[in-house]
PDB file of C-alpha atoms and ligand atoms in Angstrom:
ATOM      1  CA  UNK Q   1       3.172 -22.123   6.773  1.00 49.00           C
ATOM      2  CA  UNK Q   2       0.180 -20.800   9.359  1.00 51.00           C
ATOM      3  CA  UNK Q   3       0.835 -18.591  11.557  1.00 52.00           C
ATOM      4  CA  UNK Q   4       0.243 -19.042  15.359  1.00 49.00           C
ATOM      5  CA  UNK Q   5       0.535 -16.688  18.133  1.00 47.00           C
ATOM      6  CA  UNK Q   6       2.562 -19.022  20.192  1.00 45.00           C
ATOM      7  CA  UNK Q   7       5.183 -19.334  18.109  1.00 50.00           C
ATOM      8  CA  UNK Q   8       5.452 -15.028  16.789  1.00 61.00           C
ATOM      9  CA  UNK Q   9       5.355 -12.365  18.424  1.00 71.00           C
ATOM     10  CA  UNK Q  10       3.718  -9.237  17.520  1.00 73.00           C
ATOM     11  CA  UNK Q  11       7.095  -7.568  18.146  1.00 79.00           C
ATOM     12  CA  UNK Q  12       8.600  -9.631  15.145  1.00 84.00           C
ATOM     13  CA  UNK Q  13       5.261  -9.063  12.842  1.00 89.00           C
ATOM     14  CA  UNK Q  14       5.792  -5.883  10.341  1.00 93.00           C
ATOM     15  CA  UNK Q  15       4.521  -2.342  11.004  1.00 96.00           C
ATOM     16  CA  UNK Q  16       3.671  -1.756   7.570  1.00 98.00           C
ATOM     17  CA  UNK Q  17       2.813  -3.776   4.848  1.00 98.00           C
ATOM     18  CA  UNK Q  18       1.961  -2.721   1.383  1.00 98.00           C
ATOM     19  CA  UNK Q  19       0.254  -4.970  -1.585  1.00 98.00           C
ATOM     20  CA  UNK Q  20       0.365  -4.414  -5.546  1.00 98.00           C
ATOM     21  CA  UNK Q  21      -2.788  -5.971  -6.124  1.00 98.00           C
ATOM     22  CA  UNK Q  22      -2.131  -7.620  -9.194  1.00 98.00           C
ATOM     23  CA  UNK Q  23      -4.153 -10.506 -11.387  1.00 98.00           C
ATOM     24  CA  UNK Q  24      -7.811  -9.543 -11.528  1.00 98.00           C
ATOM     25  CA  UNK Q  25      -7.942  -9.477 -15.411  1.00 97.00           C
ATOM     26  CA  UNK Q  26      -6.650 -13.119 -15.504  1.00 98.00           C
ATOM     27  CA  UNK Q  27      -8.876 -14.190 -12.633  1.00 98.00           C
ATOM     28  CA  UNK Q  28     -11.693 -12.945 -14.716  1.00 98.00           C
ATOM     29  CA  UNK Q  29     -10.441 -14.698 -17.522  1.00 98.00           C
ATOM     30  CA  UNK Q  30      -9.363 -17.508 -16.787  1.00 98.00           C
ATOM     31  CA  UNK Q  31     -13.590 -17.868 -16.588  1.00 98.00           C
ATOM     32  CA  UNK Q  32     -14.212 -16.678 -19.440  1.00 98.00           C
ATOM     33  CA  UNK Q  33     -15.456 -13.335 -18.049  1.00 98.00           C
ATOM     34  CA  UNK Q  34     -14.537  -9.817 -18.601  1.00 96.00           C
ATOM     35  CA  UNK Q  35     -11.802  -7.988 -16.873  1.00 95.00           C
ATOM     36  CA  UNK Q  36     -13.598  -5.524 -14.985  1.00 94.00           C
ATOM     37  CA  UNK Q  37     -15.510  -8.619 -13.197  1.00 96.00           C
ATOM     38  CA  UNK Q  38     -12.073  -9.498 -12.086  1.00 97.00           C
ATOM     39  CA  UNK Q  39     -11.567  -5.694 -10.298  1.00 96.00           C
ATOM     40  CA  UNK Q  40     -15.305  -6.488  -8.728  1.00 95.00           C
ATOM     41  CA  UNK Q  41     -14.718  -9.493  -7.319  1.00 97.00           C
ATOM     42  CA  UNK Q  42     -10.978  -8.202  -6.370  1.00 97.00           C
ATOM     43  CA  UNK Q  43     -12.890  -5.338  -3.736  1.00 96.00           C
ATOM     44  CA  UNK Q  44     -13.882  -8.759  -1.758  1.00 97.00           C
ATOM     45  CA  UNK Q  45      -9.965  -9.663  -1.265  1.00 98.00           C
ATOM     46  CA  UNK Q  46      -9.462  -5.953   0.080  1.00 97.00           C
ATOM     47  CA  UNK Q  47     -11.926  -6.403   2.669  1.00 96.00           C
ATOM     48  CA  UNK Q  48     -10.459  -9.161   3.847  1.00 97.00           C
ATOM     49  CA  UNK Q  49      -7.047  -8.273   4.172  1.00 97.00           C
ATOM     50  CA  UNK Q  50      -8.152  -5.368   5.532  1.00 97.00           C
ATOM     51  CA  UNK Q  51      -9.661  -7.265   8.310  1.00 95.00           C
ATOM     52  CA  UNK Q  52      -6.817  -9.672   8.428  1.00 95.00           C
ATOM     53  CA  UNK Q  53      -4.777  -6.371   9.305  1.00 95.00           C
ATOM     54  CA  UNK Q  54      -6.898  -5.513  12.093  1.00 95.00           C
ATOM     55  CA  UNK Q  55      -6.832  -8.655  13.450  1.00 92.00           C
ATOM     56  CA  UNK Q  56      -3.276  -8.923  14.021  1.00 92.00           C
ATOM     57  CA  UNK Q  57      -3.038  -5.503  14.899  1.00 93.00           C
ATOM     58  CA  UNK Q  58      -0.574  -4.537  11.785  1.00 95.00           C
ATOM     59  CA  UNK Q  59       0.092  -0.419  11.835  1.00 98.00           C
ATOM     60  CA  UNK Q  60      -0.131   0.462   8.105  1.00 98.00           C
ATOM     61  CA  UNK Q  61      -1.507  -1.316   5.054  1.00 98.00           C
ATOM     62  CA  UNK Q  62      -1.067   0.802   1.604  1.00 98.00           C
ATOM     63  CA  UNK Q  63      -2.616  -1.061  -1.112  1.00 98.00           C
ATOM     64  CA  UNK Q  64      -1.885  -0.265  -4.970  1.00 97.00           C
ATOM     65  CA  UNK Q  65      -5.641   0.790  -6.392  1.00 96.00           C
ATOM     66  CA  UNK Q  66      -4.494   2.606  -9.882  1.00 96.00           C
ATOM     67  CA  UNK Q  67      -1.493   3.300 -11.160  1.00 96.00           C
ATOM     68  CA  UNK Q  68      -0.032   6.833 -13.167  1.00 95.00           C
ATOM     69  CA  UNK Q  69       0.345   4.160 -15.744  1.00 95.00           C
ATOM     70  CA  UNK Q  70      -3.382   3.006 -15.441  1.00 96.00           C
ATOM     71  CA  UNK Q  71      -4.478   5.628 -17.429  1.00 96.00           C
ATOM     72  CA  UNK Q  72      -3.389   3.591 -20.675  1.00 96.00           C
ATOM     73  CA  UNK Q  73      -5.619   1.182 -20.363  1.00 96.00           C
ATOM     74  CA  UNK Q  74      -8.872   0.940 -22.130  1.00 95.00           C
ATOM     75  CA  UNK Q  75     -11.314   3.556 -21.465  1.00 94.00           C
ATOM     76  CA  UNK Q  76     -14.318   1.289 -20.298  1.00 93.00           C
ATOM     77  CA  UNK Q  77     -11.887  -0.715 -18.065  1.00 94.00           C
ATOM     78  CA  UNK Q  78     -10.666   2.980 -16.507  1.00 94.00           C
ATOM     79  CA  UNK Q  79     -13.935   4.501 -16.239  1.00 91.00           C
ATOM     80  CA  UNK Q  80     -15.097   0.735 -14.252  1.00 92.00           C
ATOM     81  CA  UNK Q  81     -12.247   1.280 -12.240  1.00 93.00           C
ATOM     82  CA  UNK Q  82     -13.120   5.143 -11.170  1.00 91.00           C
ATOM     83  CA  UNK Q  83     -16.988   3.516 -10.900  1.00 90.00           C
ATOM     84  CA  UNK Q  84     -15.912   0.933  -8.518  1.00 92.00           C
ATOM     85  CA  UNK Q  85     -13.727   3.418  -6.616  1.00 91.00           C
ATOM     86  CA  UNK Q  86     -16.547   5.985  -5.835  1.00 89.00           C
ATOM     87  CA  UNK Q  87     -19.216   3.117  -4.917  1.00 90.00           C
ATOM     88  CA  UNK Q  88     -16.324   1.271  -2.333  1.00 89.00           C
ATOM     89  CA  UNK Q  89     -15.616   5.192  -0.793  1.00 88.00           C
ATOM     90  CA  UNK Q  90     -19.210   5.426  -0.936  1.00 89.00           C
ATOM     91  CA  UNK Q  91     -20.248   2.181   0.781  1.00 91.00           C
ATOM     92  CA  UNK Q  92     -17.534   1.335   3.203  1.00 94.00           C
ATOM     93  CA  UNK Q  93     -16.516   4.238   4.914  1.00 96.00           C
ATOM     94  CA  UNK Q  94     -18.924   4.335   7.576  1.00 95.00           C
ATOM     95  CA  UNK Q  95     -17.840   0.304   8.118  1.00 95.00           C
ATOM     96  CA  UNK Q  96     -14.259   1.352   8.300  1.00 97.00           C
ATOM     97  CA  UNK Q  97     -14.880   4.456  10.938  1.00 97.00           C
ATOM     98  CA  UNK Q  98     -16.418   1.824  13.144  1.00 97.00           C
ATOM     99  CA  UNK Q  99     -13.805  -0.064  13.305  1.00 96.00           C
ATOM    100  CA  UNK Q 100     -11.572   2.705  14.180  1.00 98.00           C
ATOM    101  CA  UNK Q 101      -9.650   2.491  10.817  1.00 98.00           C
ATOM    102  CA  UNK Q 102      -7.920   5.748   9.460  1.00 98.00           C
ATOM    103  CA  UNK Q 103      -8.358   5.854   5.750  1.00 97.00           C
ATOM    104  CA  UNK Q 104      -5.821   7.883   3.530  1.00 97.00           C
ATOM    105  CA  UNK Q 105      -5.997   8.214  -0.169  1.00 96.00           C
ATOM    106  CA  UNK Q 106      -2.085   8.784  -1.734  1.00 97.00           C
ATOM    107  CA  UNK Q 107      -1.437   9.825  -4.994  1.00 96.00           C
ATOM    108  CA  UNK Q 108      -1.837  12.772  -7.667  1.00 95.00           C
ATOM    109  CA  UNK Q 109      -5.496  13.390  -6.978  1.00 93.00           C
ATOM    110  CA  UNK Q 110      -6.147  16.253  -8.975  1.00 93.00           C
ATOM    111  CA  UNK Q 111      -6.925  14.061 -12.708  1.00 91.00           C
ATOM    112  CA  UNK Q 112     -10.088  12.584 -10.932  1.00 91.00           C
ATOM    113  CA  UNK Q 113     -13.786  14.227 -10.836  1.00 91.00           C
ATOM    114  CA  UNK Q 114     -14.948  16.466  -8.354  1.00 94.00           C
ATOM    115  CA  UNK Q 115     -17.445  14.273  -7.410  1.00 91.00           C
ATOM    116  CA  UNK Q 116     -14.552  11.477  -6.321  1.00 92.00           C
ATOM    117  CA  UNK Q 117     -12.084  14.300  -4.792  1.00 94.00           C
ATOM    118  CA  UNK Q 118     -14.978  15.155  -2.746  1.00 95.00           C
ATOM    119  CA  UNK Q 119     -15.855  11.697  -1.682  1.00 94.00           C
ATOM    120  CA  UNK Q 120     -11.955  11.547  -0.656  1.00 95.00           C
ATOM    121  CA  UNK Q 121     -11.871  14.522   1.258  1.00 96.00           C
ATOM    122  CA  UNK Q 122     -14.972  13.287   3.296  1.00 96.00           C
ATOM    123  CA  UNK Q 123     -13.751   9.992   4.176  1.00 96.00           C
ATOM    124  CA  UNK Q 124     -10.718  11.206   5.101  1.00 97.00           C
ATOM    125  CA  UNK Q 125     -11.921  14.013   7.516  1.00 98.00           C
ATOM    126  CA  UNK Q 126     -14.555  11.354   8.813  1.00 97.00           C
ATOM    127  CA  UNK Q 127     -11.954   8.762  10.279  1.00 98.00           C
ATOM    128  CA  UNK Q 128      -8.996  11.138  10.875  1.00 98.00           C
ATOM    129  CA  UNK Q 129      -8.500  10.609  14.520  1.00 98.00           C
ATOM    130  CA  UNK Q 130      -9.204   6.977  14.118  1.00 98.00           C
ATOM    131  CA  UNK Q 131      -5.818   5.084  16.105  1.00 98.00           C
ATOM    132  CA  UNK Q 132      -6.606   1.614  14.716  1.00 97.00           C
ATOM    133  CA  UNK Q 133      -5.410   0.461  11.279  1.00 98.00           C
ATOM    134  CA  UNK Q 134      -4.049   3.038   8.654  1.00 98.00           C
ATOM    135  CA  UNK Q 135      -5.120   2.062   5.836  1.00 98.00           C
ATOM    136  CA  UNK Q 136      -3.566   3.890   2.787  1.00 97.00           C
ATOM    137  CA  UNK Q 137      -5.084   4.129  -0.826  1.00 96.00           C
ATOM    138  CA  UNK Q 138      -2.725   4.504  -4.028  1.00 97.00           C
ATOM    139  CA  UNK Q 139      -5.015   5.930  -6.334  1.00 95.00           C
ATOM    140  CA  UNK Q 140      -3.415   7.600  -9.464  1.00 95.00           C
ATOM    141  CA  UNK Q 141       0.193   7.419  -7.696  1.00 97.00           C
ATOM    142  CA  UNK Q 142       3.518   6.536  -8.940  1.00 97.00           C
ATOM    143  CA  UNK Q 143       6.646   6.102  -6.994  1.00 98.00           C
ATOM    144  CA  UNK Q 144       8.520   8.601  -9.381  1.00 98.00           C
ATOM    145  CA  UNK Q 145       5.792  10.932  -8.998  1.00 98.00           C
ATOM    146  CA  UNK Q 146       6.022  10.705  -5.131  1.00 98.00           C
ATOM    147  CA  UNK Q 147       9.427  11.898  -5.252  1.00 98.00           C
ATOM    148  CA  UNK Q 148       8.754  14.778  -7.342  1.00 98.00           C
ATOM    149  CA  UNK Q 149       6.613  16.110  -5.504  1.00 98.00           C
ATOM    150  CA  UNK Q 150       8.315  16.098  -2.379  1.00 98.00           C
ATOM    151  CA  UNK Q 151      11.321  17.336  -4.297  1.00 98.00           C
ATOM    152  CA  UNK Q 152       8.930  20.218  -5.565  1.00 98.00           C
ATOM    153  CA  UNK Q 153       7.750  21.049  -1.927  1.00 98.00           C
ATOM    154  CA  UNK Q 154      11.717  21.289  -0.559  1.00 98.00           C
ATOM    155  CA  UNK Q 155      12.204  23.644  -4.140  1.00 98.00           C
ATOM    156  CA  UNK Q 156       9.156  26.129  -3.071  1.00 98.00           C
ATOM    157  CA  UNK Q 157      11.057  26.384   0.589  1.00 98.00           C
ATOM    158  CA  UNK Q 158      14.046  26.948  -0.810  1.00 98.00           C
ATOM    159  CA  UNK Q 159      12.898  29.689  -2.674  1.00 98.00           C
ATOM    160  CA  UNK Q 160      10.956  31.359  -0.522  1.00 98.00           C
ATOM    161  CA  UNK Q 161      14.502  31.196   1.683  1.00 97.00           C
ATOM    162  CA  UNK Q 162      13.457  28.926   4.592  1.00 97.00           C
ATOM    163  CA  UNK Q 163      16.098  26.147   3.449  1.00 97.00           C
ATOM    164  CA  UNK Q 164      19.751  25.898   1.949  1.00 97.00           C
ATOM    165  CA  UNK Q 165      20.000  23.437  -0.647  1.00 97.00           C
ATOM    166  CA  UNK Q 166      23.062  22.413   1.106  1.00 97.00           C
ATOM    167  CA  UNK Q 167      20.448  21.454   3.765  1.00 97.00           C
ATOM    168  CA  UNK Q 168      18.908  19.101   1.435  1.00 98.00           C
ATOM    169  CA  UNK Q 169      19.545  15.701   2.938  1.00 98.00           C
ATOM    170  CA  UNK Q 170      18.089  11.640   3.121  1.00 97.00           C
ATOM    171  CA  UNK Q 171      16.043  12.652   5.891  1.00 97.00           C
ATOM    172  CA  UNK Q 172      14.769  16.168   4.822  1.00 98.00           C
ATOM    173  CA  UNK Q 173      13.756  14.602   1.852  1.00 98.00           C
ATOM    174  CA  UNK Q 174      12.121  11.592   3.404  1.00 98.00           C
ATOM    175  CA  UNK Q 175       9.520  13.886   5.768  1.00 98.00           C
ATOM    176  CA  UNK Q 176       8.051  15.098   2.141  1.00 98.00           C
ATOM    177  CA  UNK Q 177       7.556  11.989   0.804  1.00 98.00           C
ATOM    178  CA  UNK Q 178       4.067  10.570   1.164  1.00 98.00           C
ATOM    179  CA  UNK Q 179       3.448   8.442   4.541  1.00 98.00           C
ATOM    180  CA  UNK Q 180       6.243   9.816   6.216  1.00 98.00           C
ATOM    181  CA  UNK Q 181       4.366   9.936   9.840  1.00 97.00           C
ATOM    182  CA  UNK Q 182       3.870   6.061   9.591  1.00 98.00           C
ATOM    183  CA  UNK Q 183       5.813   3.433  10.537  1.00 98.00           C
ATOM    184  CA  UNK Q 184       8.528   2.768   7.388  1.00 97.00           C
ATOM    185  CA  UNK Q 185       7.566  -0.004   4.870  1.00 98.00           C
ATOM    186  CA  UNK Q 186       8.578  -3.724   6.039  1.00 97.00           C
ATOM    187  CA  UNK Q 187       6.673  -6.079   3.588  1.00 97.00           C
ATOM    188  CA  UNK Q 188       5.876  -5.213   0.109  1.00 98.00           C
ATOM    189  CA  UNK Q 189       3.926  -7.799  -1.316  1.00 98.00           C
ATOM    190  CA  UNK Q 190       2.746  -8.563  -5.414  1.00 98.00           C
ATOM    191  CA  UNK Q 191       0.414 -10.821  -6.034  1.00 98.00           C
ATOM    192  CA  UNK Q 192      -0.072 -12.533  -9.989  1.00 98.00           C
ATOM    193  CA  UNK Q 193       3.074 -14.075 -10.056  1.00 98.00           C
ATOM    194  CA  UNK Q 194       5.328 -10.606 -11.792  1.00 98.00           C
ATOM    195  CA  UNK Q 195       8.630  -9.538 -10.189  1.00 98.00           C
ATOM    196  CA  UNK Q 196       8.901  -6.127 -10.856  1.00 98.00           C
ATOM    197  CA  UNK Q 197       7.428  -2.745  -8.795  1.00 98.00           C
ATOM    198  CA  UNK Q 198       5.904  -1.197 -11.596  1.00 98.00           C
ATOM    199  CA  UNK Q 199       6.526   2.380 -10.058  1.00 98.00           C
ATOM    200  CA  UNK Q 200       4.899   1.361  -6.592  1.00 98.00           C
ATOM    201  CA  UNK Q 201       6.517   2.960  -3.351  1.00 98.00           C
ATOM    202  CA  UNK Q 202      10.339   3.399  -4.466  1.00 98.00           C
ATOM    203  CA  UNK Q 203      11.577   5.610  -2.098  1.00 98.00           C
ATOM    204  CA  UNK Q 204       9.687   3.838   0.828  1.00 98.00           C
ATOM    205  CA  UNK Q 205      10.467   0.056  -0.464  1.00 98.00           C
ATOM    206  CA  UNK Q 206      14.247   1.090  -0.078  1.00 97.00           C
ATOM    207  CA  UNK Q 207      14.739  -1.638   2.945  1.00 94.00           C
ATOM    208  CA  UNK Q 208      11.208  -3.913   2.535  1.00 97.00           C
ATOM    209  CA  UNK Q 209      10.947  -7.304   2.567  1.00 96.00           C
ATOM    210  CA  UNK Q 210       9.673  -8.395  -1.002  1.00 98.00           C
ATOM    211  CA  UNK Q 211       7.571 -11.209  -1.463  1.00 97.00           C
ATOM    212  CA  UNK Q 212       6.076 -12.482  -4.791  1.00 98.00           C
ATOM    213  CA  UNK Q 213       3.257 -15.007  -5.452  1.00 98.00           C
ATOM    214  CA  UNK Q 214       1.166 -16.415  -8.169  1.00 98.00           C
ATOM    215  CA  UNK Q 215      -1.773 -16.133  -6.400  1.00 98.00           C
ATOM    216  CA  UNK Q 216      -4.292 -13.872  -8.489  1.00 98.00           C
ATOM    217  CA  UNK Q 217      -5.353 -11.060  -6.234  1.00 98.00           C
ATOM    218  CA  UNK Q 218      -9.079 -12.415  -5.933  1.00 98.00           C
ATOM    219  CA  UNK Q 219      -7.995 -15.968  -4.826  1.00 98.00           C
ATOM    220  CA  UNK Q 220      -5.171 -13.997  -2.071  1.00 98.00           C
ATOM    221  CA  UNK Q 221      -7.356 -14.905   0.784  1.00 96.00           C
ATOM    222  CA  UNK Q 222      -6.014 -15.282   4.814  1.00 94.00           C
ATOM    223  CA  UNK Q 223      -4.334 -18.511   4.118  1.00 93.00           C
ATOM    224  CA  UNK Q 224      -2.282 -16.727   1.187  1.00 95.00           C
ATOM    225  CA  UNK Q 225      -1.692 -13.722   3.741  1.00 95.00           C
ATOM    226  CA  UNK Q 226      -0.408 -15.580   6.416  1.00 92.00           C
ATOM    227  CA  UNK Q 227       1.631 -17.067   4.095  1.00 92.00           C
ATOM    228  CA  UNK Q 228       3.049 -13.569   2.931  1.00 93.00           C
ATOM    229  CA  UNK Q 229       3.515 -12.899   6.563  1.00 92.00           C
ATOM    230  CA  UNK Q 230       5.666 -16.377   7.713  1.00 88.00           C
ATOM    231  CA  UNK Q 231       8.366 -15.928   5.087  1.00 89.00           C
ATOM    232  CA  UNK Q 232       8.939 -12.003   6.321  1.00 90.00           C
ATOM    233  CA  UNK Q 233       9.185 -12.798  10.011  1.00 87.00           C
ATOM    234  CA  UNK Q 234      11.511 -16.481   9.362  1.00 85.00           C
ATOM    235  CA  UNK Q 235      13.703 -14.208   6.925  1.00 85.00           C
ATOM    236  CA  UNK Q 236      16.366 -12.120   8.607  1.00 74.00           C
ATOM    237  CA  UNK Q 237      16.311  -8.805   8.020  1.00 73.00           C
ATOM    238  CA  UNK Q 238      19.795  -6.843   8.136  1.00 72.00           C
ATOM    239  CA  UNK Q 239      19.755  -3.327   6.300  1.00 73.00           C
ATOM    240  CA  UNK Q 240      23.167  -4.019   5.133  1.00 76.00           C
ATOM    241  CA  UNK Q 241      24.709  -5.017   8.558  1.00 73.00           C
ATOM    242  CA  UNK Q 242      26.245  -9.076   8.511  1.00 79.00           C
ATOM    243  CA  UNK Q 243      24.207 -11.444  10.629  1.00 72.00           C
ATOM    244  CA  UNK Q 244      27.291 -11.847  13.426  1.00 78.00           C
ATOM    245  CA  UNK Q 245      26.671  -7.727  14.483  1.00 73.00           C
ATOM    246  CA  UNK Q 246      23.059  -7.978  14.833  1.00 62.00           C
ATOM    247  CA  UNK Q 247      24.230 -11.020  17.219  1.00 72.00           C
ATOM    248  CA  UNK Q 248      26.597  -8.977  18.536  1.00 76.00           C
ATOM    249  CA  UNK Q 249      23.731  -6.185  19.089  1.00 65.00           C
ATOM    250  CA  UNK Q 250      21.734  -8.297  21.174  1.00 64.00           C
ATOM    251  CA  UNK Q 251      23.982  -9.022  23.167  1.00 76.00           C
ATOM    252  CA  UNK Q 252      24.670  -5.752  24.062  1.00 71.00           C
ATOM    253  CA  UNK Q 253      21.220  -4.938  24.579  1.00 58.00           C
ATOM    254  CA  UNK Q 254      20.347  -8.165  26.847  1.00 49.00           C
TER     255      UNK Q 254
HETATM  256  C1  IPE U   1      -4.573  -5.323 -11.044  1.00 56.24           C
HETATM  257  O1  IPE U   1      -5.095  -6.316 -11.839  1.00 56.24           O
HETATM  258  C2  IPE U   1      -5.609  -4.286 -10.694  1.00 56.24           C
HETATM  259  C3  IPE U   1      -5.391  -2.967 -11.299  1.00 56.24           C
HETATM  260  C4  IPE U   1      -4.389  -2.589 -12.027  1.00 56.24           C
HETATM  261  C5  IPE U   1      -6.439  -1.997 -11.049  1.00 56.24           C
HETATM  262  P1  IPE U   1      -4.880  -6.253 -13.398  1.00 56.24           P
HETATM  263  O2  IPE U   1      -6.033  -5.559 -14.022  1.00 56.24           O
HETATM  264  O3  IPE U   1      -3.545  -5.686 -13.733  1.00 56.24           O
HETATM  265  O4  IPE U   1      -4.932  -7.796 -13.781  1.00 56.24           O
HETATM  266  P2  IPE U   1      -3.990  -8.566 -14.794  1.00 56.24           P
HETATM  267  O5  IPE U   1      -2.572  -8.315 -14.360  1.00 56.24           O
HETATM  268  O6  IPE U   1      -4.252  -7.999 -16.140  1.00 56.24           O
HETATM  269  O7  IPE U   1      -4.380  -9.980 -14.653  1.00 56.24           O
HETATM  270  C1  IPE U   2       0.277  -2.577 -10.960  1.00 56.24           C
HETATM  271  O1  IPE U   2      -0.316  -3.541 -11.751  1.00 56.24           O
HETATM  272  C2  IPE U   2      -0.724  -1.532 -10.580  1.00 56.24           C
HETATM  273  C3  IPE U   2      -1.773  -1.962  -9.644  1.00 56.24           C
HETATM  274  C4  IPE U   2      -1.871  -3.111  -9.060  1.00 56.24           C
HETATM  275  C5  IPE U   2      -2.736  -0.940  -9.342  1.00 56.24           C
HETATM  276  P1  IPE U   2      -0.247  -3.462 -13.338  1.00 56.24           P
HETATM  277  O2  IPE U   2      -0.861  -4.699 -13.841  1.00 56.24           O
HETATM  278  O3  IPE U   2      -0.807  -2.186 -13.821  1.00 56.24           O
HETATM  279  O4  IPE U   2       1.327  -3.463 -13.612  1.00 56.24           O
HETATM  280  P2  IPE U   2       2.120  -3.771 -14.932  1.00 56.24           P
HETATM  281  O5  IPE U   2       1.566  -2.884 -16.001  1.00 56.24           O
HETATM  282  O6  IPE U   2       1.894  -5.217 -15.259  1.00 56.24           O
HETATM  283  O7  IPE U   2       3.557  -3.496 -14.607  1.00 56.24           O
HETATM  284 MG1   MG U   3      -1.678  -6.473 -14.014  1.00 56.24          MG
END
């Protein structure tokens, strides 16, 4: 499937797309190399669908960096990871700000160095005002932990008196929980070929579109995207309505 302009409109494109960037130790291999030149050559797919983002003008793109779980893994491949991390904040920043992309890092930052929170907090401040693509950065987060800490925020009000916990509601809840100012989540995508979330955006993937591919993250290239992007716009999306009131909808609104 390729997209064309003709045939979508940008109205029917999603907001927000998120990615679980999954397969760079097979990529790596599957050539005989080791893992962590998987992650390295995996920075060159980011760049591209962060481009490919641009392009088409999509809101939000939150891409899954490191895991809470990512810890377990072996210390060499972590400390690569945390390596990479630093030198990509280091080195493409100043290419993101000019292309008036708003960079946001989510997750529990307080486990990584100084040096790296520091490198966060500057590239944040540096393209906060930035109105083109918002691209978000899951570094040490977990869906779970998400949740708790918005639950943790609505506890410390509650305390302090400025909320019942009658008051506690879906909504109330969801202004805590991270990216709550963007548009909400239409397309969560996982590339490597699993089916499962592995503790990615739960609260925020309650409605999403999920798409799953075999494509190892360093082959997922615009072709792959595009591909990602035809199946969410030809599927019809009905957040638990039946297809014959969303007809009846647009009628009314016609
Ligand atoms: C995903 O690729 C990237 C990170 C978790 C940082 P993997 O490293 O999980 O690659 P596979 O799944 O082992 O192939
Ligand atoms: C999910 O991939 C995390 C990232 C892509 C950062 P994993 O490879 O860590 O997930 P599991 O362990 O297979 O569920
Ligand atoms: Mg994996």
């Amino acid at each position: 499937m390729i997209l064309s302009s003709e045939t979508v409109s940008q109205q029917s494109l999603p907001k927000h797309i998120a990615i679980i960037m999954d397969g760079n130790g097979r990529w790596a291999q599957n050539r005989g190399k080791p893992r962590v030149f998987g992650h390295k050559k995996g920075v060159e797919s980011v760049r591209r669908s962060v481009q490919f983002c641009t392009n088409l003008g999509i809101k939000s793109l939150t891409l899954f960096a490191f895991s809470s779980e990512n810890w377990r893994r072996p210390a060499d491949e972590v400390s690569t990871l945390m390596e990479l991390f630093l030198l990509v904040l280091t080195k493409e920043v100043k290419k993101l700000h000019k292309n008036n992309v708003k960079l946001q890092i989510i997750g529990d930052l307080s486990r990584f160095s100084d040096k790296l929170q520091q490198r966060v907090f500057e590239a944040q401040t540096l393209t906060k005002d930035n109105q083109g693509l918002c691209l978000n950065i899951a570094a040490n987060y977990g869906g779970r932990w998400d949740i708790v800490q918005a639950a943790q925020k609505l506890a410390v009000e509650v305390e302090q008196g400025n909320l019942q916990s009658s008051d506690i509601t879906e909504e109330v809840l969801s202004e805590h929980i991270t990216m709550a100012e963007q548009p909400p989540l239409d397309l969560l995508i996982r590339t490597g070929g699993d089916l499962r979330i592995s503790n990615f955006l739960l609260w925020q993937a309650a409605y999403a579109e999920l798409y799953f591919c075999d494509t190892l993250w360093p082959d997922f290239d615009d072709e792959a995207f595009a591909n990602a992007i035809a199946c969410y716009v030809s599927r019809e999306r009905r957040f638990g309505c039946t297809g014959e009131q969303i007809k009846q909808l647009l009628t009314q609104v016609k």
